[in-house]
PDB file of C-alpha atoms in Angstrom:
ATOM      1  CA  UNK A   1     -41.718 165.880 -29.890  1.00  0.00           C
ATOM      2  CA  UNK A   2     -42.164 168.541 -27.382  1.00  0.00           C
ATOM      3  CA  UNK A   3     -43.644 170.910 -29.387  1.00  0.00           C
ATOM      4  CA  UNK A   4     -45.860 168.091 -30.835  1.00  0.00           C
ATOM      5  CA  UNK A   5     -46.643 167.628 -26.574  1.00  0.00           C
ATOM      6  CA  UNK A   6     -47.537 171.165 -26.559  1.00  0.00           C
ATOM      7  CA  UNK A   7     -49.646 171.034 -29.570  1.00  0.00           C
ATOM      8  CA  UNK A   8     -51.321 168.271 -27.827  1.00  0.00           C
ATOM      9  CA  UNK A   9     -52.188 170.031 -24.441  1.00  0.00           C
ATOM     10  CA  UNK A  10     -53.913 172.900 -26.409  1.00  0.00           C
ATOM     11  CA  UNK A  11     -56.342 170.508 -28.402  1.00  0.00           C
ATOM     12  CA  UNK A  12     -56.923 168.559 -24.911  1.00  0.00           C
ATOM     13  CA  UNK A  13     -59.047 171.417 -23.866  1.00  0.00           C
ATOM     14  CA  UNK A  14     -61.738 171.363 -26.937  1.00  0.00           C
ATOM     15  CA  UNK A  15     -61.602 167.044 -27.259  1.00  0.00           C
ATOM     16  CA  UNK A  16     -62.318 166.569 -23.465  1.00  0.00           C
ATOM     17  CA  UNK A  17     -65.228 169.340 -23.565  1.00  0.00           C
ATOM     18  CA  UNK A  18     -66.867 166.654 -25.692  1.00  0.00           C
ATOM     19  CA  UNK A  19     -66.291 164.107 -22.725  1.00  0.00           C
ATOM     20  CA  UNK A  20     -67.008 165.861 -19.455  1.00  0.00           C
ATOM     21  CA  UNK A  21     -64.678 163.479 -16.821  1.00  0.00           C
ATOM     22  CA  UNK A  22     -61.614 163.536 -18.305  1.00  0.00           C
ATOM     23  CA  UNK A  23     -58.332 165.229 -17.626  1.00  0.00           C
ATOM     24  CA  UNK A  24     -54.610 165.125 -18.398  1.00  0.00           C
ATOM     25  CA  UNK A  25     -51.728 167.542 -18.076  1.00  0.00           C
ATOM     26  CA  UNK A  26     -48.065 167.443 -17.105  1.00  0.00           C
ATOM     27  CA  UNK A  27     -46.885 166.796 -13.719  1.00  0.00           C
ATOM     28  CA  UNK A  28     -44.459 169.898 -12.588  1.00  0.00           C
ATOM     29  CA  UNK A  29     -43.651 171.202 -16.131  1.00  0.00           C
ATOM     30  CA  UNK A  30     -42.430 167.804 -17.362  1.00  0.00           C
ATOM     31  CA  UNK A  31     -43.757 167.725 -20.760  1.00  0.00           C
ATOM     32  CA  UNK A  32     -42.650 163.877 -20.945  1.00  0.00           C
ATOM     33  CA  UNK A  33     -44.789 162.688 -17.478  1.00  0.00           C
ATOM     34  CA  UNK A  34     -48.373 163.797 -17.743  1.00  0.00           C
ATOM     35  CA  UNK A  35     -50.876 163.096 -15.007  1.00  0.00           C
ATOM     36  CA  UNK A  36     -54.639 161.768 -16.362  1.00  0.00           C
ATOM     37  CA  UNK A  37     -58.116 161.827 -14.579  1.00  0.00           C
ATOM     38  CA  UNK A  38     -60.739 160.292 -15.245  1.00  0.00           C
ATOM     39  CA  UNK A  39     -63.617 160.525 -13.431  1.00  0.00           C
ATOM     40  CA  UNK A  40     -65.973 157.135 -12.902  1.00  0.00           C
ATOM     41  CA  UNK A  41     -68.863 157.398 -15.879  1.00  0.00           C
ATOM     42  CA  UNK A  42     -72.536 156.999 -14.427  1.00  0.00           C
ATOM     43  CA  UNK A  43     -74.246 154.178 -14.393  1.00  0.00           C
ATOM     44  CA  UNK A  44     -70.716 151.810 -13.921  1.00  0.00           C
ATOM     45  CA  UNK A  45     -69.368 150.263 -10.922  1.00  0.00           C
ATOM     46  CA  UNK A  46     -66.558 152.838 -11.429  1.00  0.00           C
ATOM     47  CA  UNK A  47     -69.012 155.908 -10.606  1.00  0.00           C
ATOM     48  CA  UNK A  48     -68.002 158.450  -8.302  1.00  0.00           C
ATOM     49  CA  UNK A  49     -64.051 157.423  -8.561  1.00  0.00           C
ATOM     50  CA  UNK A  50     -61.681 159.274  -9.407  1.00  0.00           C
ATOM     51  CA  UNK A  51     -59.441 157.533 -11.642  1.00  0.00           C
ATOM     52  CA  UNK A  52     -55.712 158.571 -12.153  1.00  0.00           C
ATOM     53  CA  UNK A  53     -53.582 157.507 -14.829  1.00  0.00           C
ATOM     54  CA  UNK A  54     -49.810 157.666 -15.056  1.00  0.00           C
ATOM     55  CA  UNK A  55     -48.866 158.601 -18.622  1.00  0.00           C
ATOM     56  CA  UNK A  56     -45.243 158.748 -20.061  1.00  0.00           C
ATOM     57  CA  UNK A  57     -44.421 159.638 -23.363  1.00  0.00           C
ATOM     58  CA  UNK A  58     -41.088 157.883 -24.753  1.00  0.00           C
ATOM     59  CA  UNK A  59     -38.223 159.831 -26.725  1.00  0.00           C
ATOM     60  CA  UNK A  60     -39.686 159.086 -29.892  1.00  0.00           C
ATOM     61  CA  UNK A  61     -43.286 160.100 -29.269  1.00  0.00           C
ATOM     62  CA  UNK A  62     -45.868 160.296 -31.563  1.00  0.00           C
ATOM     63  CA  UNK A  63     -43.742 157.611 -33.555  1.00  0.00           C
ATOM     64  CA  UNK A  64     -44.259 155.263 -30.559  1.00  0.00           C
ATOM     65  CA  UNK A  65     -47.176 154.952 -28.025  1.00  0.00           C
ATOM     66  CA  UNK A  66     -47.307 157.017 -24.753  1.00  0.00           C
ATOM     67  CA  UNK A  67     -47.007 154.476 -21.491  1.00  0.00           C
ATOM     68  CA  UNK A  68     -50.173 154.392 -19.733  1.00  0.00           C
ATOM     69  CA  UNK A  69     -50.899 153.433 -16.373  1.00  0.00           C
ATOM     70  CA  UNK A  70     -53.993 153.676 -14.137  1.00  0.00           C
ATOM     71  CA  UNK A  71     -52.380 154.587 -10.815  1.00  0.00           C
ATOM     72  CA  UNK A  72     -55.157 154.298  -8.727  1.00  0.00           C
ATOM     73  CA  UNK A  73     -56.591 150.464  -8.490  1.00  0.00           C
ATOM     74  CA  UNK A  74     -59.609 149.532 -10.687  1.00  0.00           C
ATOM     75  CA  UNK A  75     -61.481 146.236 -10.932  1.00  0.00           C
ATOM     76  CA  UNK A  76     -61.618 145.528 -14.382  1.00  0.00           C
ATOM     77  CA  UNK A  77     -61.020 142.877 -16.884  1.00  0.00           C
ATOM     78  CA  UNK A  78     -59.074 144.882 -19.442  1.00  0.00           C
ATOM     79  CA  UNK A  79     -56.347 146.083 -16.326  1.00  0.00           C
ATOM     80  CA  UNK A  80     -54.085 144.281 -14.206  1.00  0.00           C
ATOM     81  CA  UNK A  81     -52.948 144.769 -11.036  1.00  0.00           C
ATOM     82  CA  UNK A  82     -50.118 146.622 -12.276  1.00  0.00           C
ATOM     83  CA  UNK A  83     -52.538 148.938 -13.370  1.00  0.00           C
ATOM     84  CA  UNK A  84     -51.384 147.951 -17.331  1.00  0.00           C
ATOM     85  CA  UNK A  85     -54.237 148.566 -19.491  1.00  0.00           C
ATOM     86  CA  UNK A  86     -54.663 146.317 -22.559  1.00  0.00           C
ATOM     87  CA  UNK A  87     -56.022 148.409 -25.366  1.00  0.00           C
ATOM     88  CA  UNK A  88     -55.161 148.238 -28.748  1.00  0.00           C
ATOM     89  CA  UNK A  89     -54.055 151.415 -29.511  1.00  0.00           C
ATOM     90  CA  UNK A  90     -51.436 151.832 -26.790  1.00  0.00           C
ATOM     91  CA  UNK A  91     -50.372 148.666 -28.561  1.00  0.00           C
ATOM     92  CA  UNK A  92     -50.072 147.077 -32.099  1.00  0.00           C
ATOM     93  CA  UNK A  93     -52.490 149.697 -32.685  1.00  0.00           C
ATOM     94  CA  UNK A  94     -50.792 152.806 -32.298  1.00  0.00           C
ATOM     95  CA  UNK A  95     -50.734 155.382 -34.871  1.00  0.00           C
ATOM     96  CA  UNK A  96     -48.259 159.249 -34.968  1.00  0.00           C
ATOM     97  CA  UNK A  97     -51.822 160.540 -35.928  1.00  0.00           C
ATOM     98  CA  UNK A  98     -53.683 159.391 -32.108  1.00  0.00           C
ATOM     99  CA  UNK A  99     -53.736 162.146 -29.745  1.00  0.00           C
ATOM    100  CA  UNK A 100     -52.799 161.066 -25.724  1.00  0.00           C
ATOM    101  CA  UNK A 101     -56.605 162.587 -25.792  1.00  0.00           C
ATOM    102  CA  UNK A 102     -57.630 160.125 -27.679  1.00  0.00           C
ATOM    103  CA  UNK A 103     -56.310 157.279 -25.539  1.00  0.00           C
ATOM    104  CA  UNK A 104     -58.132 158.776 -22.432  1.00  0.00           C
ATOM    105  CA  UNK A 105     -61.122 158.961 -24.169  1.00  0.00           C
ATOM    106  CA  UNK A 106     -60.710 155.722 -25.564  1.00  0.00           C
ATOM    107  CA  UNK A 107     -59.473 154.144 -21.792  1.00  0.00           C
ATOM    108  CA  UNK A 108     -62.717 156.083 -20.798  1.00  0.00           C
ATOM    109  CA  UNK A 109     -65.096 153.946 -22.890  1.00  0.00           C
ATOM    110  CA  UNK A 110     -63.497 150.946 -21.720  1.00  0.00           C
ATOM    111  CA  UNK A 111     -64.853 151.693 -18.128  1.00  0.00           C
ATOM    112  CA  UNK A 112     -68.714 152.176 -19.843  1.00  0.00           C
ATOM    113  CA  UNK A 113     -67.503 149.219 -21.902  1.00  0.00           C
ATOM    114  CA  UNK A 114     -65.342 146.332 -20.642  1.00  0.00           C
ATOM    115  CA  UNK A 115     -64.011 144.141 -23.274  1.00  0.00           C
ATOM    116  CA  UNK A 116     -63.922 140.466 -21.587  1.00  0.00           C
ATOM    117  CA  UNK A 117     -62.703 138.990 -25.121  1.00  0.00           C
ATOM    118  CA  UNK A 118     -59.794 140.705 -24.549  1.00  0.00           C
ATOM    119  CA  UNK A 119     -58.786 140.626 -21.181  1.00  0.00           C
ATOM    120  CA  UNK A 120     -55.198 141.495 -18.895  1.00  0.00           C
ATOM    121  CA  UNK A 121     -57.007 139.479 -16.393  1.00  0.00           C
ATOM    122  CA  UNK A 122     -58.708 136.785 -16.805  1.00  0.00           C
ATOM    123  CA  UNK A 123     -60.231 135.719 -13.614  1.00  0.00           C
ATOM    124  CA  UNK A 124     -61.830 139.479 -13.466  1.00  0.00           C
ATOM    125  CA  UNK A 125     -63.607 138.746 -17.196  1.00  0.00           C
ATOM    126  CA  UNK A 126     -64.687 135.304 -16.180  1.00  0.00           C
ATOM    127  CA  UNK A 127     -66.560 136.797 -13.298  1.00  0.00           C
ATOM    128  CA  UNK A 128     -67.572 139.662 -15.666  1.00  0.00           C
ATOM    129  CA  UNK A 129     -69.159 136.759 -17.901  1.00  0.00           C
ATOM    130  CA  UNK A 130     -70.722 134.551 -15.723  1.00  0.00           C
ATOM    131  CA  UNK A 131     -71.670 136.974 -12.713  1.00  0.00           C
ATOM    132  CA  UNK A 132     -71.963 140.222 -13.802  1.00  0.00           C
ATOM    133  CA  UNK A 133     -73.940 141.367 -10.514  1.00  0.00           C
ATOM    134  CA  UNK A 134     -71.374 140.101  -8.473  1.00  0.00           C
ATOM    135  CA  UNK A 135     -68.775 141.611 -10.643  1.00  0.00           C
ATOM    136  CA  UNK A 136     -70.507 144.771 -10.248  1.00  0.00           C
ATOM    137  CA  UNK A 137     -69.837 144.359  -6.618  1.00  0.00           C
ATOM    138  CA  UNK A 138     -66.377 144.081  -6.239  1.00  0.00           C
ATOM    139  CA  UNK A 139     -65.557 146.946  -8.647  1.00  0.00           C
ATOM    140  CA  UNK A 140     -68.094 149.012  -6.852  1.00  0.00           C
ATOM    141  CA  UNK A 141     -65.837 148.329  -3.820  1.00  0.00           C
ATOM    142  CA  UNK A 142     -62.374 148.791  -4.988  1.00  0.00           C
ATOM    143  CA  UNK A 143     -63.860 151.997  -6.576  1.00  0.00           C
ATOM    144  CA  UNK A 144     -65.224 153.137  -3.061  1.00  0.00           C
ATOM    145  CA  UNK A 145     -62.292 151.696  -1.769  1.00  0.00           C
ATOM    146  CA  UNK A 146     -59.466 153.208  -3.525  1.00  0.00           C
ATOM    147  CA  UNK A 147     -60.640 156.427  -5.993  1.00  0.00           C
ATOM    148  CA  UNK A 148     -62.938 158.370  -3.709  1.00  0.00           C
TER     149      UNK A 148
END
């Protein structure tokens, strides 16, 4: 699985061209502890933060899914404050043939587009539901707060 890790970090370069924002690489050589940025998409509370993830890929990677983490706190329905992200594909979802890419991209998207159906926390979606000005607010806070 490392040399499926170092497959991986070459095609990282060409998928996140597509998606100007994103970044992920190892953290001091480790092929098994990577490091992801993501950088807040215009036009969301999250713009202008700088998002980092804490990624960890088990023995058995690609068979099972990389563990995820934002590191840096974000106010959003589909992430605790843990910083556990509830997305499918880090889940029941998984599949050998994702790329960690992929997930970033993917965890990307879900700061253009929160899913409140879904949510790690529910009081966050609630607000996201009923207030979504006010919900705007808060994450527009934690994101000046915490990720610039």
């Amino acid at each position: 699985s490392n040399q499926r890790l170092q497959k991986e970090l070459k095609i990282l370069a060409k998928d996140f061209a597509d998606m100007p924002g994103c970044s992920a690489g190892p953290i001091d050589e480790n092929l098994r502890h990577w490091e992801g940025i993501i950088i807040g998409p215009e036009g969301t509370p999250y713009a202008g933060g700088i998002f980092k993830l804490d990624i960890k890929f088990p023995d058995d990677y690609p068979y099972k899914a990389p563990k995820i983490k934002f590191a840096t706190p974000i106010y959003h329905c589909n992430v605790n404050s843990a910083g556990n992200i509830c997305l499918d594909i880090l889940k029941d979802k998984w599949s050998p043939v994702l790329t960690v890419s992929k997930v970033i991209l993917s965890i990307c998207s879900l700061l253009s587009d929160p899913n409140p159906e879904d949510p790690l926390d529910p009081e966050v979606a609630n607000l996201f539901k009923r207030d979504r000005n006010k919900h705007d607010e808060i994450a527009m806070e934690y994101t000046q707060r915490y990720a610039v």
